[in-house]
Amino acid sequence: MESHFHPLLDNQKVNVESQRVSIMMALMCLSLSSLLALVTAGGVRNCHLKCRCEVESYGLFDSFSLTKVDCSGLGPDATPIPIPLDTSHLDLSHNSISYITDSMLSGPGYTTLVSLDLSKNLISRVSSKAFNKLRYLETLDLSQNVLENLSDGCFSGLPLAEVDLSDNEFREFDLNVFKTRGQETPISVDLSNNLLSMVSCNPRLHAPFIKSLLLAGNQLRTVPSLAGIPLQYLSLDGNLIQSIDEGAFEELTDLVYLSLSGLPELSVIHPNSFRGLRNLQVLDISNNVQLKALNPDVFEGLSALQELNLSKSVATPLPVAIFNHMPSIKSATLGPNMHCWKTHKQGQFHRQIGQAKANEILTCDVPGIIL
C-alpha cells in the first residue's frame, strides 16, 4: 500500500505537543513560585496571615530549621498571636501592647523562643509569670516602653544573656531581679535613658551574674554600690554625679571598661577613686567640663590601664607623675589634638614623657602639653 504524507496533520501534532509542554512548564513555574511565596511571604504553616515568617535551615543537608517571625505593627488586638512551632525569633514591636499577661507568651511555638522583641510598645506592666514558659530565651528587648517596675522573679528560670530595658521610666531598680537559673550565663543589661536616681543590689543575696551594665543618661547623683557583681563593663555617662569618692569602685575588681563621660556636674575626683581596679584596661573621663584639675593619685592602682581618655576635661596641664601609676598605658587622649601613645620605635620625634619599658617610649603629638 502506498503511504501518503500529510503535512497539515503532522503540524497539528507538533502544535499539540508544544502546547502540552508549555502547560507543564507553566504548572511547574506556578508550583515553584507558590512554594517560594509560601516560605517568604508569611505562608509558613501556622504563621499569622499578617506576620512575616522566614525559615532558616541548619545542619547537614539542612536537616534542622528555625523560623523568624515578624509580627510588628499589627496592633494591640492581635495578641496572643499563633506562631510556628519551631519559632526562634519573634518581633512584637510597634503593637501598642500595654500589659504582658501570663497567657500572652505561653502558646505553642513560644517555648522554643531564643529572642523576643517587645520594644516600642506601651508596656507598663509585666506579669510575674509572663516569661515562665520561655525556657530557652536568651535575648529580651523591652526598650522604649513605659515600665516603672518589674515583679520579683519575673526572669526566674530563664537563661538570659542580654536584656534591654533602656528608654523606660524606672526611677529605682533592684538588680537582684536578674538572678536567674543557676547563673550559668553572664548577662548584659541596658538600663540607659531611664529616670533612675537609685540602683541597688542586696548584699545579703547572691549577686546576679551581670557582666555588662549600661546606666547612661539617668539621674544618679552618686556612684551606685555594685559590690559583689562581677562586672566587666560599666557606663555611667551623662548622669548627675558631682564627685567620685575614694574607693568608689573598689569592689569591682573584674572591671575592664569604665566610662564616666559627659557628667555635667562632675567637679572633683578624689585620690584613690579607682583603687582596686587592677584589671581595668579602658577609662573614659572625657567631656566633663566642670572637672578642672586632677591629682596624680587619682590614678593610683591602675596597673593594667591601656587607654585613657580625658579629652574636653581638665583644662590645666597634667604632671608627668600621672603615668607612674599607669605602667601599661598605650594611649592617652588629653584634649583636642592632644594625643599620647606608646611605641616600640626608637627616635625622638616629640618630647618623651612618663616611664616606659625597655624599647618602648611614650610620645605626644603636641610637644610640652604635660609639664
Coordinates of C-alpha atoms in Angstrom, one line a residue:
M1 CA 0.0 0.0 0.0
E2 CA 1.3 3.4 -0.9
S3 CA 1.9 5.7 2.1
H4 CA 0.9 9.4 1.9
F5 CA 2.5 12.4 3.6
H6 CA 0.1 14.8 5.4
P7 CA 2.0 17.9 6.4
L8 CA -1.1 19.6 8.0
L9 CA -1.8 16.7 10.3
D10 CA 1.8 16.4 11.4
N11 CA 1.9 20.2 12.1
Q12 CA -1.2 19.8 14.3
K13 CA 0.5 17.0 16.3
V14 CA 3.6 19.2 16.8
N15 CA 1.4 22.1 18.0
V16 CA -0.5 19.9 20.5
E17 CA 2.7 18.6 21.9
S18 CA 4.2 22.1 22.1
Q19 CA 1.1 23.3 24.0
R20 CA 1.3 20.3 26.4
V21 CA 5.0 21.1 27.2
S22 CA 4.1 24.8 27.7
I23 CA 1.3 23.9 30.1
M24 CA 3.6 21.6 32.0
M25 CA 6.3 24.2 32.3
A26 CA 3.7 26.8 33.4
L27 CA 2.4 24.5 36.1
M28 CA 5.9 23.8 37.3
C29 CA 6.7 27.5 37.5
L30 CA 3.5 28.2 39.3
S31 CA 4.2 25.5 41.8
L32 CA 7.7 26.8 42.4
S33 CA 6.5 30.4 42.8
S34 CA 3.7 29.3 45.1
L35 CA 6.3 27.4 47.2
L36 CA 8.6 30.4 47.4
A37 CA 5.7 32.6 48.3
L38 CA 4.7 30.1 51.0
V39 CA 8.0 30.4 52.7
T40 CA 8.9 34.1 52.1
A41 CA 5.6 35.9 52.3
G42 CA 4.2 34.6 55.5
G43 CA 2.8 31.3 54.2
V44 CA 4.7 29.1 56.6
R45 CA 2.5 26.7 58.4
N46 CA 0.8 28.3 61.5
C47 CA 2.1 31.7 60.6
H48 CA -0.4 34.5 61.2
L49 CA -1.7 36.0 58.0
K50 CA -0.4 39.5 58.8
C51 CA 3.0 38.3 60.1
R52 CA 6.1 37.6 58.0
C53 CA 7.8 34.3 58.6
E54 CA 11.2 33.3 57.4
V55 CA 12.7 29.8 57.7
E56 CA 16.4 29.3 58.3
S57 CA 17.9 25.9 57.8
Y58 CA 21.0 24.5 59.5
G59 CA 23.0 21.3 59.8
L60 CA 23.9 18.6 57.3
F61 CA 21.5 18.7 54.3
D62 CA 19.5 21.4 56.0
S63 CA 18.2 18.8 58.4
F64 CA 17.4 21.4 61.1
S65 CA 15.4 24.6 60.7
L66 CA 14.2 27.5 62.8
T67 CA 11.7 30.2 62.0
K68 CA 12.0 34.0 62.4
V69 CA 8.6 35.7 62.8
D70 CA 8.0 39.4 62.4
C71 CA 4.6 40.4 63.8
S72 CA 5.4 44.1 64.3
G73 CA 2.8 46.8 63.7
L74 CA -0.3 44.6 64.0
G75 CA -1.9 46.5 66.8
P76 CA -2.8 45.5 70.4
D77 CA -5.8 43.4 69.5
A78 CA -3.6 40.9 67.6
T79 CA -2.1 39.3 70.7
P80 CA -1.8 36.4 71.6
I81 CA -0.6 35.6 68.1
P82 CA -0.3 32.0 66.8
I83 CA 3.3 31.2 65.6
P84 CA 5.0 28.2 64.1
L85 CA 6.2 25.5 66.5
D86 CA 9.8 26.0 65.7
T87 CA 9.9 29.8 66.1
S88 CA 13.3 31.0 67.5
H89 CA 13.0 34.8 67.0
L90 CA 9.7 36.8 67.5
D91 CA 9.2 40.5 66.8
L92 CA 6.2 42.0 68.6
S93 CA 7.4 45.7 68.5
H94 CA 5.2 48.6 67.5
N95 CA 1.9 47.0 68.6
S96 CA 0.7 49.4 71.3
I97 CA 0.7 46.5 73.8
S98 CA 0.2 47.8 77.4
Y99 CA 0.2 44.7 79.5
I100 CA 2.1 41.4 79.2
T101 CA -0.2 38.8 80.8
D102 CA 0.5 35.2 82.0
S103 CA -1.0 33.7 78.9
M104 CA 0.2 36.0 76.1
L105 CA 3.5 34.2 75.7
S106 CA 2.5 30.7 76.7
G107 CA 1.0 29.3 73.5
P108 CA 2.5 26.6 71.1
G109 CA 5.7 27.9 69.5
Y110 CA 6.7 30.3 72.3
T111 CA 8.6 27.6 74.3
T112 CA 11.4 27.5 71.6
L113 CA 12.0 31.3 71.5
V114 CA 15.6 32.4 71.8
S115 CA 15.0 36.1 71.1
L116 CA 11.9 38.2 71.8
D117 CA 11.4 41.8 70.8
L118 CA 8.7 43.8 72.7
S119 CA 10.2 47.2 72.1
K120 CA 8.4 50.4 71.1
N121 CA 5.1 49.4 72.7
L122 CA 3.2 51.0 75.6
I123 CA 4.0 48.3 78.2
S124 CA 3.5 49.5 81.8
R125 CA 3.0 46.1 83.4
V126 CA 4.6 42.6 83.1
S127 CA 3.0 39.7 85.0
S128 CA 5.3 37.9 87.3
K129 CA 4.8 34.7 85.3
A130 CA 4.7 36.2 81.8
F131 CA 8.0 34.7 80.7
N132 CA 7.7 31.4 82.6
K133 CA 7.4 29.2 79.5
L134 CA 10.3 30.8 77.7
R135 CA 12.9 28.3 79.0
Y136 CA 15.3 28.9 76.1
L137 CA 15.1 32.7 75.9
E138 CA 18.5 34.4 75.7
T139 CA 17.7 37.9 74.3
L140 CA 14.8 40.1 75.6
D141 CA 14.1 43.6 74.3
L142 CA 11.7 45.7 76.4
S143 CA 13.2 49.1 75.4
Q144 CA 11.1 52.2 74.6
N145 CA 8.1 51.3 76.8
V146 CA 6.7 53.0 80.0
L147 CA 7.8 50.4 82.6
E148 CA 8.3 51.7 86.1
N149 CA 8.9 48.4 87.9
L150 CA 9.3 44.7 87.4
S151 CA 7.9 41.9 89.6
D152 CA 10.4 39.9 91.7
G153 CA 11.2 36.6 90.0
C154 CA 9.8 37.7 86.6
F155 CA 13.1 36.4 84.9
S156 CA 13.4 33.4 87.2
G157 CA 14.4 30.2 85.3
L158 CA 15.4 32.0 82.1
P159 CA 18.9 31.6 80.5
L160 CA 19.1 35.3 79.7
A161 CA 22.2 36.7 78.1
E162 CA 21.0 40.1 77.1
V163 CA 18.2 42.3 78.4
D164 CA 17.4 45.8 77.0
L165 CA 15.3 48.0 79.4
S166 CA 16.5 51.3 78.0
D167 CA 14.2 54.3 77.5
N168 CA 11.6 53.3 80.1
E169 CA 10.5 55.2 83.2
F170 CA 12.3 53.3 86.0
R171 CA 13.2 55.6 89.0
E172 CA 14.7 52.9 91.2
F173 CA 16.0 49.5 90.2
D174 CA 17.0 46.4 92.2
L175 CA 19.5 44.4 90.2
N176 CA 18.6 41.2 92.0
V177 CA 15.7 40.8 89.6
F178 CA 18.4 39.4 87.2
K179 CA 19.3 36.5 89.4
T180 CA 18.4 33.7 87.0
R181 CA 18.6 29.9 86.8
G182 CA 21.9 28.5 88.0
Q183 CA 23.8 31.7 86.9
E184 CA 25.5 29.8 84.1
T185 CA 25.3 32.6 81.6
P186 CA 26.6 36.1 82.2
I187 CA 24.0 38.8 81.4
S188 CA 24.4 42.2 79.6
V189 CA 21.8 44.7 81.0
D190 CA 20.9 48.1 79.4
L191 CA 19.1 50.5 81.7
S192 CA 20.2 53.6 80.0
N193 CA 17.9 56.6 79.4
N194 CA 15.5 56.0 82.3
L195 CA 14.8 58.2 85.3
L196 CA 17.0 56.3 87.8
S197 CA 18.1 58.0 90.9
M198 CA 19.0 54.8 92.7
V199 CA 20.3 51.4 91.6
S200 CA 20.7 48.8 94.3
C201 CA 21.8 45.2 94.8
N202 CA 21.0 43.4 98.1
P203 CA 24.4 42.3 99.5
R204 CA 22.7 39.6 101.6
L205 CA 21.5 37.8 98.5
H206 CA 23.7 36.0 95.9
A207 CA 24.7 38.7 93.4
P208 CA 23.4 38.4 89.8
F209 CA 25.9 37.3 87.1
I210 CA 25.9 40.7 85.3
K211 CA 28.9 41.3 83.1
S212 CA 27.9 44.5 81.3
L213 CA 25.7 47.3 82.8
L214 CA 24.7 50.5 81.0
L215 CA 23.4 53.2 83.3
A216 CA 24.0 56.2 81.0
G217 CA 21.5 59.0 80.7
N218 CA 19.9 58.6 84.1
Q219 CA 19.7 60.9 87.2
L220 CA 22.2 59.2 89.5
R221 CA 24.0 61.6 91.8
T222 CA 26.5 59.2 93.3
V223 CA 28.3 56.1 92.0
P224 CA 25.9 53.2 92.9
S225 CA 27.0 50.4 95.2
L226 CA 27.5 47.3 93.0
A227 CA 29.6 45.2 95.4
G228 CA 29.6 41.5 94.5
I229 CA 28.5 41.9 90.9
P230 CA 31.3 40.5 88.5
L231 CA 31.0 43.5 86.2
Q232 CA 33.5 43.8 83.3
Y233 CA 31.8 46.8 81.5
L234 CA 30.2 49.8 83.2
S235 CA 28.9 53.0 81.8
L236 CA 27.7 55.9 83.9
D237 CA 27.8 58.5 81.2
G238 CA 25.5 61.5 81.4
N239 CA 24.4 61.2 85.0
L240 CA 24.3 63.9 87.6
I241 CA 27.3 62.7 89.7
Q242 CA 29.1 65.6 91.3
S243 CA 32.1 63.9 92.8
I244 CA 33.7 60.5 92.8
D245 CA 34.9 59.4 96.2
E246 CA 37.8 57.4 97.4
G247 CA 37.3 53.7 96.7
A248 CA 34.1 54.3 94.8
F249 CA 34.7 51.2 92.5
E250 CA 36.8 49.2 95.0
E251 CA 34.6 46.1 94.9
L252 CA 34.6 45.9 91.1
T253 CA 37.8 44.0 90.7
D254 CA 36.8 42.4 87.4
L255 CA 36.0 45.7 85.7
V256 CA 37.8 46.0 82.3
Y257 CA 36.0 49.1 80.8
L258 CA 34.7 52.1 82.8
S259 CA 33.1 55.2 81.2
L260 CA 32.4 58.4 83.1
S261 CA 31.9 60.6 80.1
G262 CA 29.6 63.7 79.8
L263 CA 28.8 64.1 83.5
P264 CA 27.6 67.8 83.5
E265 CA 28.1 68.3 87.3
L266 CA 31.3 66.3 88.0
S267 CA 33.8 68.7 89.5
V268 CA 36.1 66.5 91.6
I269 CA 37.6 63.0 91.5
H270 CA 39.2 62.3 94.8
P271 CA 42.6 60.4 95.1
N272 CA 42.4 56.7 95.1
S273 CA 38.9 56.8 93.5
F274 CA 39.9 53.9 91.2
R275 CA 41.6 51.9 93.8
G276 CA 41.1 48.2 93.4
L277 CA 40.6 48.3 89.6
R278 CA 43.6 46.1 88.9
N279 CA 42.1 44.7 85.7
L280 CA 40.8 48.0 84.2
Q281 CA 42.1 48.5 80.7
V282 CA 40.0 51.4 79.4
L283 CA 39.0 54.5 81.3
D284 CA 36.9 57.3 79.7
I285 CA 36.6 60.5 81.7
S286 CA 36.0 62.8 78.6
N287 CA 33.6 65.7 78.2
N288 CA 33.4 66.7 81.8
V289 CA 33.6 70.4 81.5
Q290 CA 33.3 71.1 85.3
L291 CA 36.4 68.9 86.0
K292 CA 39.2 71.5 86.1
A293 CA 42.1 69.6 87.8
L294 CA 43.2 66.1 88.7
N295 CA 45.6 64.9 91.4
P296 CA 48.0 62.2 90.1
D297 CA 47.0 59.9 92.9
V298 CA 43.5 59.7 91.3
F299 CA 45.1 57.1 89.1
E300 CA 46.6 55.0 91.9
G301 CA 46.3 51.3 91.3
L302 CA 45.5 51.3 87.6
S303 CA 48.4 48.9 86.8
A304 CA 46.6 47.3 83.8
L305 CA 45.2 50.5 82.2
Q306 CA 46.0 50.8 78.5
E307 CA 43.7 53.5 77.3
L308 CA 42.8 56.8 79.0
N309 CA 40.5 59.5 77.5
L310 CA 40.5 62.9 79.2
S311 CA 39.5 65.0 76.1
K312 CA 37.4 68.1 76.9
S313 CA 38.1 67.6 80.6
V314 CA 40.8 69.1 82.9
A315 CA 41.9 72.3 81.3
T316 CA 45.1 72.6 83.4
P317 CA 48.3 70.8 82.4
L318 CA 48.8 67.4 84.0
P319 CA 52.0 66.4 85.7
V320 CA 54.2 63.7 84.3
A321 CA 53.7 61.8 87.5
I322 CA 50.2 60.6 86.5
F323 CA 51.9 58.0 84.2
N324 CA 53.8 56.5 87.2
H325 CA 50.5 54.9 88.2
M326 CA 49.8 53.5 84.7
P327 CA 52.8 51.4 83.7
S328 CA 50.8 49.6 81.0
I329 CA 49.4 52.7 79.3
K330 CA 49.4 52.6 75.5
S331 CA 47.3 55.5 74.5
A332 CA 46.1 58.7 76.3
T333 CA 43.9 61.4 74.8
L334 CA 44.3 64.5 77.0
G335 CA 42.4 67.1 75.0
P336 CA 41.6 68.3 71.5
N337 CA 44.5 67.4 69.2
M338 CA 46.4 66.2 72.2
H339 CA 47.2 62.5 72.0
C340 CA 49.9 60.4 73.6
W341 CA 50.8 56.9 72.7
K342 CA 53.4 54.2 73.4
T343 CA 55.5 53.0 70.6
H344 CA 58.3 50.5 70.1
K345 CA 60.0 52.8 67.6
Q346 CA 63.2 54.4 68.7
G347 CA 63.7 58.0 67.9
Q348 CA 63.0 61.5 69.2
F349 CA 60.0 62.8 67.3
H350 CA 58.5 64.7 70.2
R351 CA 59.2 65.2 73.8
Q352 CA 59.3 61.9 75.8
I353 CA 57.1 61.7 78.9
G354 CA 56.5 59.2 81.6
Q355 CA 58.2 55.9 82.4
A356 CA 58.4 53.3 79.7
K357 CA 59.7 49.8 79.5
A358 CA 62.8 49.0 77.6
N359 CA 62.4 49.6 73.9
E360 CA 59.1 51.5 74.5
I361 CA 58.7 55.2 74.6
L362 CA 55.6 57.4 75.3
T363 CA 55.3 60.3 73.0
C364 CA 52.8 63.1 72.3
D365 CA 51.7 64.7 69.1
V366 CA 51.9 68.2 70.8
P367 CA 55.2 68.9 72.5
G368 CA 55.1 70.3 76.0
I369 CA 51.4 69.6 76.8
I370 CA 52.4 67.9 80.0
L371 CA 54.5 69.9 82.5

